[in-house]
Amino acid sequence: LLPRAEIRDVVRFAGRVQVAEIASSFGNELNALVIGFLFPVRFVTYYSVGNNFATQLEALPGNALGPLAITLARTFGLRRLPGTVEQFTALQRLWVRATAAWPLVGAIAAAFGIVAWLGPSERLAGFVALILLLGQAPVMLGMVMDVFCKAVDRPGLESRYLALATVVDA
């Protein structure tokens, strides 16, 4: 079994990661609640379809984050913070170059794709997806920073960032 100190560190780390995930989920649910309070309930459906489409498109490049996390964590174990910051800088630059156009292309695809998928009556859902993808672009560009925070054992930074993003989003 692990020593108590290591168990305590794992639980503390996992707790902070969970807070970050809850803040992210809360942001999506809060948006649906606000839409439900301000508009007829049927608009929540348009939001949900658009949000789902935007989330799925955002998740595609997000699949690269797991290997990036392993790379940064391994570097942190071997070269500590200075070496990890150096590698993070190079990976962040590569990430931005590789994904900068993704939300723009996705937004255009959403405007046409949802209408082709669900029909012309769902044009509003396509517009919602377009807006959400454009709004997620800055967040997507910073995803490697989230991975870096976890790799260098600073999930509290991610929690603060997501809490701030939730407040700004609201």
PDB file of C-alpha atoms in Angstrom:
ATOM      1  CA  LEU A   1       0.000   0.000   0.000  1.00  0.00           C
ATOM      2  CA  LEU A   2       0.997   3.604  -0.502  1.00  0.00           C
ATOM      3  CA  PRO A   3       2.190   5.669   2.434  1.00  0.00           C
ATOM      4  CA  ARG A   4      -0.426   8.010   3.913  1.00  0.00           C
ATOM      5  CA  ALA A   5       1.385  11.100   2.675  1.00  0.00           C
ATOM      6  CA  GLU A   6       1.189   9.887  -0.932  1.00  0.00           C
ATOM      7  CA  ILE A   7      -2.470   8.922  -0.551  1.00  0.00           C
ATOM      8  CA  ARG A   8      -3.180  12.394   0.838  1.00  0.00           C
ATOM      9  CA  ASP A   9      -1.369  13.992  -2.132  1.00  0.00           C
ATOM     10  CA  VAL A  10      -3.303  11.872  -4.642  1.00  0.00           C
ATOM     11  CA  VAL A  11      -6.635  12.691  -2.983  1.00  0.00           C
ATOM     12  CA  ARG A  12      -5.774  16.420  -2.871  1.00  0.00           C
ATOM     13  CA  PHE A  13      -4.741  16.397  -6.539  1.00  0.00           C
ATOM     14  CA  ALA A  14      -7.826  14.416  -7.619  1.00  0.00           C
ATOM     15  CA  GLY A  15     -10.079  16.723  -5.609  1.00  0.00           C
ATOM     16  CA  ARG A  16      -8.757  19.800  -7.398  1.00  0.00           C
ATOM     17  CA  VAL A  17      -9.142  18.133 -10.785  1.00  0.00           C
ATOM     18  CA  GLN A  18     -12.747  17.236  -9.888  1.00  0.00           C
ATOM     19  CA  VAL A  19     -13.473  20.842  -8.911  1.00  0.00           C
ATOM     20  CA  ALA A  20     -12.195  21.944 -12.320  1.00  0.00           C
ATOM     21  CA  GLU A  21     -14.403  19.400 -14.098  1.00  0.00           C
ATOM     22  CA  ILE A  22     -17.466  20.398 -12.056  1.00  0.00           C
ATOM     23  CA  ALA A  23     -16.858  24.075 -12.875  1.00  0.00           C
ATOM     24  CA  SER A  24     -16.706  23.218 -16.572  1.00  0.00           C
ATOM     25  CA  SER A  25     -19.908  21.156 -16.433  1.00  0.00           C
ATOM     26  CA  PHE A  26     -21.649  23.806 -14.331  1.00  0.00           C
ATOM     27  CA  GLY A  27     -20.926  26.392 -17.038  1.00  0.00           C
ATOM     28  CA  ASN A  28     -22.754  24.356 -19.678  1.00  0.00           C
ATOM     29  CA  GLU A  29     -25.734  23.677 -17.415  1.00  0.00           C
ATOM     30  CA  LEU A  30     -25.902  27.300 -16.284  1.00  0.00           C
ATOM     31  CA  ASN A  31     -26.185  28.446 -19.887  1.00  0.00           C
ATOM     32  CA  ALA A  32     -29.109  26.079 -20.506  1.00  0.00           C
ATOM     33  CA  LEU A  33     -30.852  27.328 -17.340  1.00  0.00           C
ATOM     34  CA  VAL A  34     -30.421  30.983 -18.317  1.00  0.00           C
ATOM     35  CA  ILE A  35     -31.796  30.277 -21.787  1.00  0.00           C
ATOM     36  CA  GLY A  36     -34.740  28.400 -20.242  1.00  0.00           C
ATOM     37  CA  PHE A  37     -35.522  31.329 -17.937  1.00  0.00           C
ATOM     38  CA  LEU A  38     -35.204  34.060 -20.574  1.00  0.00           C
ATOM     39  CA  PHE A  39     -36.713  32.390 -23.634  1.00  0.00           C
ATOM     40  CA  PRO A  40     -39.354  29.792 -24.420  1.00  0.00           C
ATOM     41  CA  VAL A  41     -38.226  26.340 -23.315  1.00  0.00           C
ATOM     42  CA  ARG A  42     -37.918  25.077 -26.906  1.00  0.00           C
ATOM     43  CA  PHE A  43     -34.830  27.303 -27.293  1.00  0.00           C
ATOM     44  CA  VAL A  44     -33.017  25.103 -24.766  1.00  0.00           C
ATOM     45  CA  THR A  45     -33.242  22.348 -27.368  1.00  0.00           C
ATOM     46  CA  TYR A  46     -31.614  24.553 -30.011  1.00  0.00           C
ATOM     47  CA  TYR A  47     -28.892  25.434 -27.514  1.00  0.00           C
ATOM     48  CA  SER A  48     -28.384  21.774 -26.590  1.00  0.00           C
ATOM     49  CA  VAL A  49     -28.063  20.646 -30.213  1.00  0.00           C
ATOM     50  CA  GLY A  50     -25.666  23.478 -31.030  1.00  0.00           C
ATOM     51  CA  ASN A  51     -23.656  22.925 -27.846  1.00  0.00           C
ATOM     52  CA  ASN A  52     -23.392  19.188 -28.538  1.00  0.00           C
ATOM     53  CA  PHE A  53     -22.172  19.806 -32.080  1.00  0.00           C
ATOM     54  CA  ALA A  54     -19.631  22.391 -30.867  1.00  0.00           C
ATOM     55  CA  THR A  55     -18.431  20.118 -28.058  1.00  0.00           C
ATOM     56  CA  GLN A  56     -17.916  17.192 -30.436  1.00  0.00           C
ATOM     57  CA  LEU A  57     -15.909  19.312 -32.859  1.00  0.00           C
ATOM     58  CA  GLU A  58     -13.821  20.703 -30.017  1.00  0.00           C
ATOM     59  CA  ALA A  59     -13.151  17.185 -28.716  1.00  0.00           C
ATOM     60  CA  LEU A  60     -11.415  16.042 -31.915  1.00  0.00           C
ATOM     61  CA  PRO A  61      -8.183  18.002 -31.407  1.00  0.00           C
ATOM     62  CA  GLY A  62      -8.629  17.456 -27.669  1.00  0.00           C
ATOM     63  CA  ASN A  63      -7.685  13.809 -28.233  1.00  0.00           C
ATOM     64  CA  ALA A  64      -4.070  14.959 -28.554  1.00  0.00           C
ATOM     65  CA  LEU A  65      -4.069  16.325 -24.995  1.00  0.00           C
ATOM     66  CA  GLY A  66      -3.565  12.921 -23.341  1.00  0.00           C
ATOM     67  CA  PRO A  67      -0.230  12.276 -25.050  1.00  0.00           C
ATOM     68  CA  LEU A  68       0.804  15.892 -24.404  1.00  0.00           C
ATOM     69  CA  ALA A  69       0.009  15.430 -20.708  1.00  0.00           C
ATOM     70  CA  ILE A  70       2.142  12.296 -20.535  1.00  0.00           C
ATOM     71  CA  THR A  71       5.011  14.045 -22.308  1.00  0.00           C
ATOM     72  CA  LEU A  72       4.887  17.051 -19.971  1.00  0.00           C
ATOM     73  CA  ALA A  73       4.536  14.907 -16.846  1.00  0.00           C
ATOM     74  CA  ARG A  74       7.508  12.762 -17.877  1.00  0.00           C
ATOM     75  CA  THR A  75       9.580  15.885 -18.501  1.00  0.00           C
ATOM     76  CA  PHE A  76       8.547  17.286 -15.116  1.00  0.00           C
ATOM     77  CA  GLY A  77       9.683  14.069 -13.464  1.00  0.00           C
ATOM     78  CA  LEU A  78      13.049  14.164 -15.216  1.00  0.00           C
ATOM     79  CA  ARG A  79      13.886  17.866 -15.561  1.00  0.00           C
ATOM     80  CA  ARG A  80      11.556  19.536 -13.023  1.00  0.00           C
ATOM     81  CA  LEU A  81       9.893  22.890 -13.732  1.00  0.00           C
ATOM     82  CA  PRO A  82      12.510  24.687 -15.897  1.00  0.00           C
ATOM     83  CA  GLY A  83      12.694  21.847 -18.423  1.00  0.00           C
ATOM     84  CA  THR A  84       8.919  21.444 -18.406  1.00  0.00           C
ATOM     85  CA  VAL A  85       8.349  25.159 -19.043  1.00  0.00           C
ATOM     86  CA  GLU A  86      10.737  24.970 -21.991  1.00  0.00           C
ATOM     87  CA  GLN A  87       8.908  21.978 -23.443  1.00  0.00           C
ATOM     88  CA  PHE A  88       5.501  23.528 -22.702  1.00  0.00           C
ATOM     89  CA  THR A  89       6.458  26.629 -24.689  1.00  0.00           C
ATOM     90  CA  ALA A  90       7.344  24.545 -27.734  1.00  0.00           C
ATOM     91  CA  LEU A  91       4.214  22.374 -27.419  1.00  0.00           C
ATOM     92  CA  GLN A  92       1.953  25.404 -26.913  1.00  0.00           C
ATOM     93  CA  ARG A  93       3.347  27.033 -30.045  1.00  0.00           C
ATOM     94  CA  LEU A  94       2.778  23.822 -32.025  1.00  0.00           C
ATOM     95  CA  TRP A  95      -0.747  23.434 -30.576  1.00  0.00           C
ATOM     96  CA  VAL A  96      -1.771  26.973 -31.539  1.00  0.00           C
ATOM     97  CA  ARG A  97      -0.453  26.550 -35.074  1.00  0.00           C
ATOM     98  CA  ALA A  98      -2.231  23.211 -35.461  1.00  0.00           C
ATOM     99  CA  THR A  99      -5.603  24.203 -33.978  1.00  0.00           C
ATOM    100  CA  ALA A 100      -6.045  27.954 -34.568  1.00  0.00           C
ATOM    101  CA  ALA A 101      -8.204  27.526 -37.669  1.00  0.00           C
ATOM    102  CA  TRP A 102     -10.178  24.553 -36.287  1.00  0.00           C
ATOM    103  CA  PRO A 103     -12.935  26.590 -34.551  1.00  0.00           C
ATOM    104  CA  LEU A 104     -13.371  28.791 -37.632  1.00  0.00           C
ATOM    105  CA  VAL A 105     -13.678  25.836 -39.981  1.00  0.00           C
ATOM    106  CA  GLY A 106     -15.941  24.100 -37.464  1.00  0.00           C
ATOM    107  CA  ALA A 107     -18.161  27.168 -37.116  1.00  0.00           C
ATOM    108  CA  ILE A 108     -18.710  27.338 -40.862  1.00  0.00           C
ATOM    109  CA  ALA A 109     -19.319  23.578 -40.998  1.00  0.00           C
ATOM    110  CA  ALA A 110     -21.805  23.866 -38.115  1.00  0.00           C
ATOM    111  CA  ALA A 111     -23.851  26.529 -39.860  1.00  0.00           C
ATOM    112  CA  PHE A 112     -24.343  24.212 -42.846  1.00  0.00           C
ATOM    113  CA  GLY A 113     -23.879  20.795 -41.235  1.00  0.00           C
ATOM    114  CA  ILE A 114     -26.663  21.020 -38.672  1.00  0.00           C
ATOM    115  CA  VAL A 115     -29.121  22.229 -41.301  1.00  0.00           C
ATOM    116  CA  ALA A 116     -28.113  19.369 -43.616  1.00  0.00           C
ATOM    117  CA  TRP A 117     -28.289  16.896 -40.715  1.00  0.00           C
ATOM    118  CA  LEU A 118     -31.540  17.992 -39.042  1.00  0.00           C
ATOM    119  CA  GLY A 119     -33.251  20.076 -41.722  1.00  0.00           C
ATOM    120  CA  PRO A 120     -33.876  23.772 -42.396  1.00  0.00           C
ATOM    121  CA  SER A 121     -36.112  24.181 -39.345  1.00  0.00           C
ATOM    122  CA  GLU A 122     -33.016  23.702 -37.138  1.00  0.00           C
ATOM    123  CA  ARG A 123     -31.079  26.642 -38.601  1.00  0.00           C
ATOM    124  CA  LEU A 124     -31.052  28.305 -35.177  1.00  0.00           C
ATOM    125  CA  ALA A 125     -29.190  25.315 -33.698  1.00  0.00           C
ATOM    126  CA  GLY A 126     -26.554  25.713 -36.427  1.00  0.00           C
ATOM    127  CA  PHE A 127     -26.204  29.373 -35.557  1.00  0.00           C
ATOM    128  CA  VAL A 128     -25.834  28.495 -31.859  1.00  0.00           C
ATOM    129  CA  ALA A 129     -23.080  25.987 -32.701  1.00  0.00           C
ATOM    130  CA  LEU A 130     -21.361  28.635 -34.819  1.00  0.00           C
ATOM    131  CA  ILE A 131     -21.385  31.135 -31.939  1.00  0.00           C
ATOM    132  CA  LEU A 132     -20.253  28.536 -29.385  1.00  0.00           C
ATOM    133  CA  LEU A 133     -17.365  27.358 -31.553  1.00  0.00           C
ATOM    134  CA  LEU A 134     -16.156  30.900 -32.074  1.00  0.00           C
ATOM    135  CA  GLY A 135     -16.490  31.528 -28.346  1.00  0.00           C
ATOM    136  CA  GLN A 136     -14.570  28.349 -27.520  1.00  0.00           C
ATOM    137  CA  ALA A 137     -11.649  29.302 -29.767  1.00  0.00           C
ATOM    138  CA  PRO A 138      -9.690  31.157 -27.061  1.00  0.00           C
ATOM    139  CA  VAL A 139     -10.339  28.324 -24.595  1.00  0.00           C
ATOM    140  CA  MET A 140      -9.184  25.744 -27.130  1.00  0.00           C
ATOM    141  CA  LEU A 141      -5.960  27.624 -27.733  1.00  0.00           C
ATOM    142  CA  GLY A 142      -5.224  27.452 -24.007  1.00  0.00           C
ATOM    143  CA  MET A 143      -5.917  23.732 -23.513  1.00  0.00           C
ATOM    144  CA  VAL A 144      -2.219  22.866 -23.323  1.00  0.00           C
ATOM    145  CA  MET A 145      -1.970  25.254 -20.357  1.00  0.00           C
ATOM    146  CA  ASP A 146      -4.550  23.117 -18.518  1.00  0.00           C
ATOM    147  CA  VAL A 147      -2.478  20.023 -19.232  1.00  0.00           C
ATOM    148  CA  PHE A 148       0.672  21.833 -18.083  1.00  0.00           C
ATOM    149  CA  CYS A 149      -0.968  22.812 -14.767  1.00  0.00           C
ATOM    150  CA  LYS A 150      -1.805  19.191 -14.049  1.00  0.00           C
ATOM    151  CA  ALA A 151       1.593  17.895 -15.187  1.00  0.00           C
ATOM    152  CA  VAL A 152       3.480  20.199 -12.809  1.00  0.00           C
ATOM    153  CA  ASP A 153       1.168  19.309  -9.899  1.00  0.00           C
ATOM    154  CA  ARG A 154      -0.732  22.608  -9.922  1.00  0.00           C
ATOM    155  CA  PRO A 155      -4.368  21.628 -10.610  1.00  0.00           C
ATOM    156  CA  GLY A 156      -5.462  24.524  -8.409  1.00  0.00           C
ATOM    157  CA  LEU A 157      -4.412  26.900 -11.194  1.00  0.00           C
ATOM    158  CA  GLU A 158      -6.742  25.093 -13.570  1.00  0.00           C
ATOM    159  CA  SER A 159      -9.545  25.264 -11.001  1.00  0.00           C
ATOM    160  CA  ARG A 160      -9.108  29.033 -10.686  1.00  0.00           C
ATOM    161  CA  TYR A 161      -8.977  29.460 -14.446  1.00  0.00           C
ATOM    162  CA  LEU A 162     -12.178  27.452 -14.974  1.00  0.00           C
ATOM    163  CA  ALA A 163     -13.943  29.264 -12.142  1.00  0.00           C
ATOM    164  CA  LEU A 164     -13.064  32.581 -13.749  1.00  0.00           C
ATOM    165  CA  ALA A 165     -14.164  31.289 -17.171  1.00  0.00           C
ATOM    166  CA  THR A 166     -17.500  30.208 -15.665  1.00  0.00           C
ATOM    167  CA  VAL A 167     -18.063  33.647 -14.131  1.00  0.00           C
ATOM    168  CA  VAL A 168     -17.138  35.400 -17.391  1.00  0.00           C
ATOM    169  CA  ASP A 169     -19.361  33.007 -19.372  1.00  0.00           C
ATOM    170  CA  ALA A 170     -22.324  33.727 -17.129  1.00  0.00           C
TER     171      ALA A 170
END
